[in-house]
Every structure is written in structure tokens, then in C-alpha cells.
């Protein structure tokens, strides 16, 4: 009983709660990564401004909601890092896949 109390005082929370919050923040970040794909969209200047503004506002609102609901109203470092990692995974994967497809396409053109 006292060991748990001492662990809570030293760590600030139980490790299980921190792991669950990390997972939830990462999952929320993955959802935000879908919205982050708007940054990769090619369009006219006015559409791009609106898409970037919407994506920034949506990702920021998601980060605030994640801090409020999953982290107890306090922006903890592990939660912010988990959200940022989750939000950046999908756009980075899509960009890498599109670059590989472009290189393969350019390689086929050079071979002909």
C-alpha cells in the first residue's frame, strides 16, 4: 500500500495510466495525420491557403482536445510527443511512397 503511494509521489502517476494516455494520444495523432494529408495536396493558391488553414486549426484543436481529455488538462511531454508522432506518421509515409513511385516512373522513362 505505501509502496504504491510512494511510487505515485515519485512518478506523478501510475505507469499504466501513462501508457494508456500515450496510446490514446498516439491514436488521436494518427487521426490527425489524415487531416495532415491536406498539406500534401496540390491545388491553386487560394485553395491551398484554405486547406492549410483548416488542417492547422483541426490538428491544433485535436492536440488541445487530447490534452484535455486524455492527459487530465495538463500538456504532459509524453502526450505531446505521442500526438506529434502520430500526426506525422501518415503524411511521411504517403510522401515516401509517392517519391518511390515517381522514381520508378522516371526510371522507366529513362530506360526507354
Short mmCIF file of C-alpha atoms in Angstrom, two decimals:
data_model
loop_
_atom_site.label_atom_id
_atom_site.label_comp_id
_atom_site.label_asym_id
_atom_site.label_seq_id
_atom_site.Cartn_x
_atom_site.Cartn_y
_atom_site.Cartn_z
CA UNK A 1 0.00 0.00 0.00
CA UNK A 2 2.68 2.50 0.97
CA UNK A 3 4.87 1.38 -1.95
CA UNK A 4 2.13 2.42 -4.39
CA UNK A 5 1.76 5.74 -2.62
CA UNK A 6 5.50 6.38 -2.81
CA UNK A 7 5.58 5.36 -6.49
CA UNK A 8 2.73 7.75 -7.25
CA UNK A 9 4.51 10.58 -5.48
CA UNK A 10 7.80 9.95 -7.29
CA UNK A 11 6.40 9.28 -10.75
CA UNK A 12 3.41 11.59 -10.64
CA UNK A 13 1.09 8.86 -11.93
CA UNK A 14 0.99 5.14 -12.38
CA UNK A 15 2.88 3.76 -15.36
CA UNK A 16 -0.24 2.02 -16.65
CA UNK A 17 -2.14 5.28 -16.80
CA UNK A 18 0.75 6.96 -18.59
CA UNK A 19 0.96 4.12 -21.11
CA UNK A 20 -2.77 4.29 -21.77
CA UNK A 21 -2.61 8.08 -22.20
CA UNK A 22 0.36 7.68 -24.55
CA UNK A 23 -1.56 5.17 -26.66
CA UNK A 24 -4.66 7.33 -26.79
CA UNK A 25 -2.65 10.41 -27.74
CA UNK A 26 -0.84 8.44 -30.43
CA UNK A 27 -4.16 7.16 -31.81
CA UNK A 28 -5.56 10.71 -31.82
CA UNK A 29 -2.42 11.79 -33.63
CA UNK A 30 -2.96 9.14 -36.29
CA UNK A 31 -6.44 10.52 -36.87
CA UNK A 32 -4.93 14.00 -37.10
CA UNK A 33 -2.45 12.61 -39.64
CA UNK A 34 -5.37 12.01 -42.01
CA UNK A 35 -6.15 15.71 -41.82
CA UNK A 36 -2.41 16.37 -42.21
CA UNK A 37 -2.58 14.90 -45.69
CA UNK A 38 -4.18 18.18 -46.76
CA UNK A 39 -0.72 19.75 -46.56
CA UNK A 40 0.41 17.49 -49.43
CA UNK A 41 -2.50 18.43 -51.69
CA UNK A 42 -1.66 20.21 -54.93
CA UNK A 43 -4.11 22.94 -55.82
CA UNK A 44 -4.40 26.62 -56.61
CA UNK A 45 -3.03 29.22 -54.21
CA UNK A 46 -6.37 30.16 -52.66
CA UNK A 47 -7.41 26.53 -52.16
CA UNK A 48 -4.02 25.75 -50.66
CA UNK A 49 -4.33 28.63 -48.17
CA UNK A 50 -7.75 27.40 -47.08
CA UNK A 51 -6.62 23.76 -46.85
CA UNK A 52 -3.53 24.68 -44.83
CA UNK A 53 -5.57 26.88 -42.51
CA UNK A 54 -8.19 24.18 -41.97
CA UNK A 55 -5.56 21.48 -41.40
CA UNK A 56 -3.66 23.64 -38.92
CA UNK A 57 -6.80 24.51 -36.98
CA UNK A 58 -8.02 20.89 -36.95
CA UNK A 59 -4.67 19.48 -35.82
CA UNK A 60 -4.33 22.17 -33.15
CA UNK A 61 -7.86 21.54 -31.89
CA UNK A 62 -7.11 17.83 -31.78
CA UNK A 63 -3.99 18.48 -29.72
CA UNK A 64 -5.93 20.62 -27.27
CA UNK A 65 -8.70 18.02 -27.00
CA UNK A 66 -6.10 15.30 -26.48
CA UNK A 67 -4.51 17.27 -23.63
CA UNK A 68 -7.90 18.00 -22.09
CA UNK A 69 -9.44 14.54 -22.25
CA UNK A 70 -6.53 12.09 -22.15
CA UNK A 71 -3.93 13.99 -20.10
CA UNK A 72 -6.21 15.48 -17.46
CA UNK A 73 -5.96 19.06 -18.65
CA UNK A 74 -2.16 19.23 -18.38
CA UNK A 75 0.02 19.08 -21.50
CA UNK A 76 2.48 16.38 -20.46
CA UNK A 77 5.59 15.93 -22.59
CA UNK A 78 4.96 12.26 -23.38
CA UNK A 79 1.42 13.06 -24.56
CA UNK A 80 2.54 15.90 -26.80
CA UNK A 81 5.30 13.75 -28.29
CA UNK A 82 2.88 10.86 -28.86
CA UNK A 83 0.41 13.16 -30.61
CA UNK A 84 3.13 14.70 -32.78
CA UNK A 85 4.50 11.27 -33.73
CA UNK A 86 1.05 10.00 -34.60
CA UNK A 87 0.23 13.09 -36.65
CA UNK A 88 3.45 12.90 -38.65
CA UNK A 89 3.48 9.16 -39.48
CA UNK A 90 0.83 9.08 -42.19
CA UNK A 91 1.95 12.17 -44.17
CA UNK A 92 5.57 10.97 -44.08
CA UNK A 93 4.58 7.52 -45.34
CA UNK A 94 2.46 8.96 -48.15
CA UNK A 95 5.27 11.30 -49.19
CA UNK A 96 7.81 8.47 -49.20
CA UNK A 97 5.54 6.20 -51.26
CA UNK A 98 4.86 8.95 -53.79
CA UNK A 99 8.59 9.65 -54.16
CA UNK A 100 9.30 5.97 -54.79
CA UNK A 101 6.55 5.81 -57.41
CA UNK A 102 7.95 8.93 -59.07
CA UNK A 103 11.48 7.48 -59.12
CA UNK A 104 10.19 4.22 -60.59
CA UNK A 105 8.26 6.14 -63.24
CA UNK A 106 11.32 8.25 -64.08
CA UNK A 107 13.42 5.09 -64.26
CA UNK A 108 11.02 3.57 -66.78
CA UNK A 109 11.15 6.73 -68.91
CA UNK A 110 14.96 6.72 -68.89
CA UNK A 111 15.06 3.03 -69.82
CA UNK A 112 13.04 3.65 -72.99
#
